[in-house]
Coordinates of C-alpha atoms in Angstrom, one line a residue:
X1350 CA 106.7 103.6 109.8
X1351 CA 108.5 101.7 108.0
X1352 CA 107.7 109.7 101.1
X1353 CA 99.2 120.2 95.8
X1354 CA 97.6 122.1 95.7
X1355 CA 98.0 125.7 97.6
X1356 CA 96.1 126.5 100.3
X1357 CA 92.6 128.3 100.1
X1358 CA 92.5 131.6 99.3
X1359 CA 89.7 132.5 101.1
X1360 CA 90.0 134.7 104.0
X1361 CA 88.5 132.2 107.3
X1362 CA 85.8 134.3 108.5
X1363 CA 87.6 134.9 111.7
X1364 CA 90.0 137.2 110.9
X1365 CA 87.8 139.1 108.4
X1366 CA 86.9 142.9 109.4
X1367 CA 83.4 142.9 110.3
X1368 CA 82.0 146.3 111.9
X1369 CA 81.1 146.0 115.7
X1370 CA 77.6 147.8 114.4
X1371 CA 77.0 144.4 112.2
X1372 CA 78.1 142.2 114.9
X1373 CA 75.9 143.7 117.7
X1374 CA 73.2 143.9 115.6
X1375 CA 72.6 140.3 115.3
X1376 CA 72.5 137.6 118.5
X1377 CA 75.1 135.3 119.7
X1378 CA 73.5 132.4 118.3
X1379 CA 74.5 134.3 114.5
X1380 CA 78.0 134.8 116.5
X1381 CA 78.3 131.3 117.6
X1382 CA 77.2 130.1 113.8
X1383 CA 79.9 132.3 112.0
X1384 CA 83.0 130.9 114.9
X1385 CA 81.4 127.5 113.3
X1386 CA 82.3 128.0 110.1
X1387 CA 85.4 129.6 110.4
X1388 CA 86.6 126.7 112.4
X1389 CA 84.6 124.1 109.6
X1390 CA 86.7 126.2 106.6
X1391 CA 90.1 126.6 108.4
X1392 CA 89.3 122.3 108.7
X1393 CA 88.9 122.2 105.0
X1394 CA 91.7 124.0 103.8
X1395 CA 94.6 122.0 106.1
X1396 CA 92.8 118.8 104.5
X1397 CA 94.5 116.6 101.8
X1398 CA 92.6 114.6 98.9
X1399 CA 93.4 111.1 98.7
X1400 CA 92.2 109.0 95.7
X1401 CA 91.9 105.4 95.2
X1402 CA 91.4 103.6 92.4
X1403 CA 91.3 99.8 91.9
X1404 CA 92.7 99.2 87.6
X1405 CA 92.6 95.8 88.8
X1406 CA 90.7 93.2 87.0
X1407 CA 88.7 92.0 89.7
X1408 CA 87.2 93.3 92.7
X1409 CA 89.6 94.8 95.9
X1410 CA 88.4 95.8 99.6
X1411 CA 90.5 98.5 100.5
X1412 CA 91.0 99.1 104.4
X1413 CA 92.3 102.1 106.0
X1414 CA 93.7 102.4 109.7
X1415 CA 95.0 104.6 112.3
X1416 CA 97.4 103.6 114.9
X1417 CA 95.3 105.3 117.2
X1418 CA 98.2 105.2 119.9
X1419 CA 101.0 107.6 118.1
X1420 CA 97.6 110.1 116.4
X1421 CA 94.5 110.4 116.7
X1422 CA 93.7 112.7 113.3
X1423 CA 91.1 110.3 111.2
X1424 CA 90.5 110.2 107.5
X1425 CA 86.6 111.0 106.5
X1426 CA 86.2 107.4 105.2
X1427 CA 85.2 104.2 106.2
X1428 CA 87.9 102.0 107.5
X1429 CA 86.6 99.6 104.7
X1430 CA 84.6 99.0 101.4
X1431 CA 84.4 97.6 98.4
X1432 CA 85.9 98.8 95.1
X1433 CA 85.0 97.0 92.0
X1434 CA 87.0 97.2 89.3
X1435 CA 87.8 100.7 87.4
X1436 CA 85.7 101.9 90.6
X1437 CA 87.6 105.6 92.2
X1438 CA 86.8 106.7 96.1
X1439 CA 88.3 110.5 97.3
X1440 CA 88.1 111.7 100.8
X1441 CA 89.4 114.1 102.9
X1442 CA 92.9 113.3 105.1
X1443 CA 93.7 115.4 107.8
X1444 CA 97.2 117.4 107.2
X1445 CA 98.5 115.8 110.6
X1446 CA 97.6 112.0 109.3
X1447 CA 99.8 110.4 111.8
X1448 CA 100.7 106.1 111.2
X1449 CA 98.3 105.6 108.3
X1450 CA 98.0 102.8 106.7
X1451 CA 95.6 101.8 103.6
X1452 CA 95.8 98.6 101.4
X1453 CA 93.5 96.0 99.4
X1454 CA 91.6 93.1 100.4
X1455 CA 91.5 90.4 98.2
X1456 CA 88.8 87.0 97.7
X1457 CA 86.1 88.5 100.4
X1458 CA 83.1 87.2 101.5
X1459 CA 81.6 88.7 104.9
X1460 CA 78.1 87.2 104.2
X1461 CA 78.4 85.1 106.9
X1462 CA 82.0 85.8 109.0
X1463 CA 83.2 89.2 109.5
X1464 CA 86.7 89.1 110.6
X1465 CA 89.6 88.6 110.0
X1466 CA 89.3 85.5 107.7
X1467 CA 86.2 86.9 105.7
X1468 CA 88.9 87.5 103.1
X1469 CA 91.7 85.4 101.8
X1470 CA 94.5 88.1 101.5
X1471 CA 94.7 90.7 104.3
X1472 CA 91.7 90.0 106.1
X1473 CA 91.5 92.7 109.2
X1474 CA 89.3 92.6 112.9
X1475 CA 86.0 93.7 112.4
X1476 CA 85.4 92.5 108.8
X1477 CA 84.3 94.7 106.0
X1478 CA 84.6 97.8 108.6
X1479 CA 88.1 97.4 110.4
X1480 CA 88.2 97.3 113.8
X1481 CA 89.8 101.0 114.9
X1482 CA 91.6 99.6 117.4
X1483 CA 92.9 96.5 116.3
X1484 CA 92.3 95.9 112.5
X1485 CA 95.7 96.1 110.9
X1486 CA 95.8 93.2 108.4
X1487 CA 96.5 90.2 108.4
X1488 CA 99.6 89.0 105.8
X1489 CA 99.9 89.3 103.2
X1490 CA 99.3 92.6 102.4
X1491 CA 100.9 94.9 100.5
X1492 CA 100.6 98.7 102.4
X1493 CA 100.6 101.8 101.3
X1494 CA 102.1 104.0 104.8
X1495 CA 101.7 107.6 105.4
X1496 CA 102.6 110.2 108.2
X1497 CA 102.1 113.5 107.2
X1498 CA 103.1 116.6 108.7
X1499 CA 100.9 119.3 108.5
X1500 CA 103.2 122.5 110.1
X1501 CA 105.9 120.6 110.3
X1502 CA 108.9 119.9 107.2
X1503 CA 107.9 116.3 105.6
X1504 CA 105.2 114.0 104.9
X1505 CA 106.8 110.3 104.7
X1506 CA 105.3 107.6 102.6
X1507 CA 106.1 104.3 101.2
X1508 CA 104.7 101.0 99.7
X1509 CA 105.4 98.1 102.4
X1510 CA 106.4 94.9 101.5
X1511 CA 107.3 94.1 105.4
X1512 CA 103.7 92.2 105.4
X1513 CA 104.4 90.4 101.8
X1514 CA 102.3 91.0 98.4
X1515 CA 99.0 90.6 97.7
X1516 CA 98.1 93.2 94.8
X1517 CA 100.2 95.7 93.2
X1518 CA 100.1 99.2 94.2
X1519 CA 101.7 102.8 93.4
X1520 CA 101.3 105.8 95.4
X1521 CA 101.2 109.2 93.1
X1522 CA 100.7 112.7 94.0
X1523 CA 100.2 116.3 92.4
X1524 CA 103.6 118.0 93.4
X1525 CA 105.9 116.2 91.9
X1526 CA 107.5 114.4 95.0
X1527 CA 108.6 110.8 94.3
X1528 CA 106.9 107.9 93.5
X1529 CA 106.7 104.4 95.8
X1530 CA 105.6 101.6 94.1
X1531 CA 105.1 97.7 93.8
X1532 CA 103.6 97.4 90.3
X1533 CA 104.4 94.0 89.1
X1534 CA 102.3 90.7 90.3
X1535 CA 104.8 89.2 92.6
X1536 CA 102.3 86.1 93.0
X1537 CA 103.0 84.5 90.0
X1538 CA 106.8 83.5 90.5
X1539 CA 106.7 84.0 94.4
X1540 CA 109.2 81.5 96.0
X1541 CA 106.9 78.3 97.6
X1542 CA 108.0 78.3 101.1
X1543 CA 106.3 82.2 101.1
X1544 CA 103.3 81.4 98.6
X1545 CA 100.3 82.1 100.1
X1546 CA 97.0 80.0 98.5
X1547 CA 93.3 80.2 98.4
X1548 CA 91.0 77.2 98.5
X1549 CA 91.4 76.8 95.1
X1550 CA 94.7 76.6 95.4
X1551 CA 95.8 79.3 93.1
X1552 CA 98.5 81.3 95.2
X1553 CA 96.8 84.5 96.3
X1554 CA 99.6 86.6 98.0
X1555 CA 103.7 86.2 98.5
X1556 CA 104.3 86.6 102.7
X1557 CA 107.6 87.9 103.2
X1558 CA 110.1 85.7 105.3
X1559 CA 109.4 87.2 108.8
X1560 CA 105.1 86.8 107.8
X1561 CA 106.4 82.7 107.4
X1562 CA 107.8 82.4 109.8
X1563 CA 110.6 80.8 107.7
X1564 CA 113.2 80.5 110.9
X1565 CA 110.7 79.5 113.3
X1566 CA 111.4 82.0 116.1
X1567 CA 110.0 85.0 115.3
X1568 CA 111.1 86.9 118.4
X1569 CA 114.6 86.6 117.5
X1570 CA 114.6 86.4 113.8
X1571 CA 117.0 88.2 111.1
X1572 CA 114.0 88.0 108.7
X1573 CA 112.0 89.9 111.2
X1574 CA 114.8 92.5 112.9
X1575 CA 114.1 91.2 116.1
X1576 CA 115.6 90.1 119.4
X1577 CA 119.7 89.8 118.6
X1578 CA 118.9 91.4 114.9
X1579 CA 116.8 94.4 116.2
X1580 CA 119.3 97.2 114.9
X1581 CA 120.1 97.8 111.3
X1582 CA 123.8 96.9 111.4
X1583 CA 122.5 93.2 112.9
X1584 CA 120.4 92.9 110.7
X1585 CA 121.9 94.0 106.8
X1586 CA 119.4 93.0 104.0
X1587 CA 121.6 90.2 103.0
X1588 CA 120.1 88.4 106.0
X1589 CA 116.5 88.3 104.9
X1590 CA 115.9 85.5 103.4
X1591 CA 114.5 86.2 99.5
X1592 CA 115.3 90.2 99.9
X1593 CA 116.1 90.1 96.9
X1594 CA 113.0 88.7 94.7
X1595 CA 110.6 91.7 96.9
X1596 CA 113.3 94.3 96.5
X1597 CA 114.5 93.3 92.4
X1598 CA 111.1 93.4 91.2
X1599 CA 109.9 96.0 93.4
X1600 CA 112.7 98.4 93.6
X1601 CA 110.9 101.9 95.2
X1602 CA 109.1 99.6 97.6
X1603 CA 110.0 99.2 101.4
X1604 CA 111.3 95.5 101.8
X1605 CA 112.2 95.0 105.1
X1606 CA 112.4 96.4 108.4
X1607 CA 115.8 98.5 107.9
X1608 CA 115.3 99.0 104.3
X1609 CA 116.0 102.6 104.7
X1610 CA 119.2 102.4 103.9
X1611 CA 118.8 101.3 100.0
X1612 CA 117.6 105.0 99.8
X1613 CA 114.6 104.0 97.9
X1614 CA 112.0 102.4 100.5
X1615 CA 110.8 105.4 102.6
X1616 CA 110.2 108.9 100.5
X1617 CA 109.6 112.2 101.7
X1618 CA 107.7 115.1 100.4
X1619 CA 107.7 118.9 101.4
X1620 CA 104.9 119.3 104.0
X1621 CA 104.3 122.9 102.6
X1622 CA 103.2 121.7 99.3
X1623 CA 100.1 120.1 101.1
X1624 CA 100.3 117.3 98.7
X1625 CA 96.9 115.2 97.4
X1626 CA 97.9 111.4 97.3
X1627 CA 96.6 109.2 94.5
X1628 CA 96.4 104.8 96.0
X1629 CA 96.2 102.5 92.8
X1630 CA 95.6 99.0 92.4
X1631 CA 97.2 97.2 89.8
X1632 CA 98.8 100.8 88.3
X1633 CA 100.0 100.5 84.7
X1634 CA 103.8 98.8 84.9

């Protein structure tokens, strides 16, 4: 990837002292229905609560994916929908979330094409439902990542700015941990060799340098960290062609593939806080 509430304090049924007169009295189908809820409530209280909200103007798809090859832990939601604006959606986010990745769809129409183009700003496989297996998003996109680690020390999150800007976005929660962000409209001012239009020809999203393809060879390409530039000290942020427009008016936002090391792309909170996450469109500057 490119940074609570306590847990329940209910006792799971499980481990509860129940007298072996009450247990035989009842029979095993009443067994097997108590081992299913202590498994259904030990479920609920390892889950997180993640909000999002679109304060945008105008309507945003979100889409949600797993990279089902590194976990295969699965948020309760749809991988897509739509979320007009002032509109809020919660759900329930496993505690082991592993390579998540949520983030808004702009200018969608999947009346009659539902794919990857049924939207002009990060369109994914599959259409209004992305494809599990292959529906990423398409640049640009701007994406808020998260691996949490349920039993382990951290959850890491971050805004992404590897795949460009198409909406602004902050990531909150409820412990305290720090706060990623991209909350200013980067389309506006967004350098022409990276705008991005719609039919209209209103520029719709900024692609970052690697997304253009600004070089030409994107298998060996300082914009993209790749080939000849595929570790950090080949490939500084000084190489990236217009770092510095993402990165200046986006500060806590992850800019680039090594952008690490400007200590304010990836953030990290205590796993043991079992922090809720809040997504926001368009969050107040």
């Amino acid at each position: 990837m490119q940074e609570a509430t306590s847990q329940s304090s209910l006792i799971p049924l499980a481990s509860r002292s129940v007298p072996h007169s009450f247990l035989g009295s009842y029979p095993p189908l009443t067994m097997l229905s108590v081992a299913f809820v202590s498994l259904v409530a030990a479920s609920l209280a390892s889950a997180r609560t993640f909000t999002v909200t679109n304060s945008c103007s105008y309507t945003v798809w979100p889409a949600l994916f797993t990279d089902l090859n590194v976990g295969s832990a699965l948020p309760d939601q749809p991988t897509g929908w739509e979320a007009a604006p002032g509109s809020t959606v919660s759900f329930n986010v496993p505690d082991n979330w592993t390579a998540g990745r949520i983030w808004g769809r702009t200018e969608c129409d999947f009346s009659t094409v539902n794919s990857s183009t049924s939207c002009v700003t990060g369109g994914c496989n599959g259409g209004l439902l992305c494809d599990p297996h292959s529906g990423t998003g398409v640049p640009p996109a701007t994406v808020a990542e998260f691996t949490l680690s349920g039993g382990g020390t951290t959850d890491n999150y971050d805004v992404s700015l590897v795949d460009g800007f198409n909406v602004p976005v902050s990531v909150t929660n409820n412990v305290g941990c720090g706060v990623p962000s991209c909350p200013v409209d980067l389309n506006p001012n967004c350098p022409s060799p990276l705008q991005h239009d719609d039919p209209s020809g209103k520029v719709a999203g900024c692609l970052s340098a690697c997304a253009a393809n600004l070089d030409g060879t994107p298998t060996n390409s300082a914009n993209c960290c790749s080939g000849s530039f595929d570790v950090p000290a080949t490939c500084p942020s000084s190489g990236v062609t217009d770092y510095s427009y993402f990165k200046s008016n986006c500060p806590n936002s992850y800019a680039y593939a090594y952008d690490e090391s400007s200590g304010t792309a990836l953030w990290y909170c205590d796993s043991s806080l079992g922090a809720d996450y809040a997504i926001t469109f368009c969050p107040s500057s």
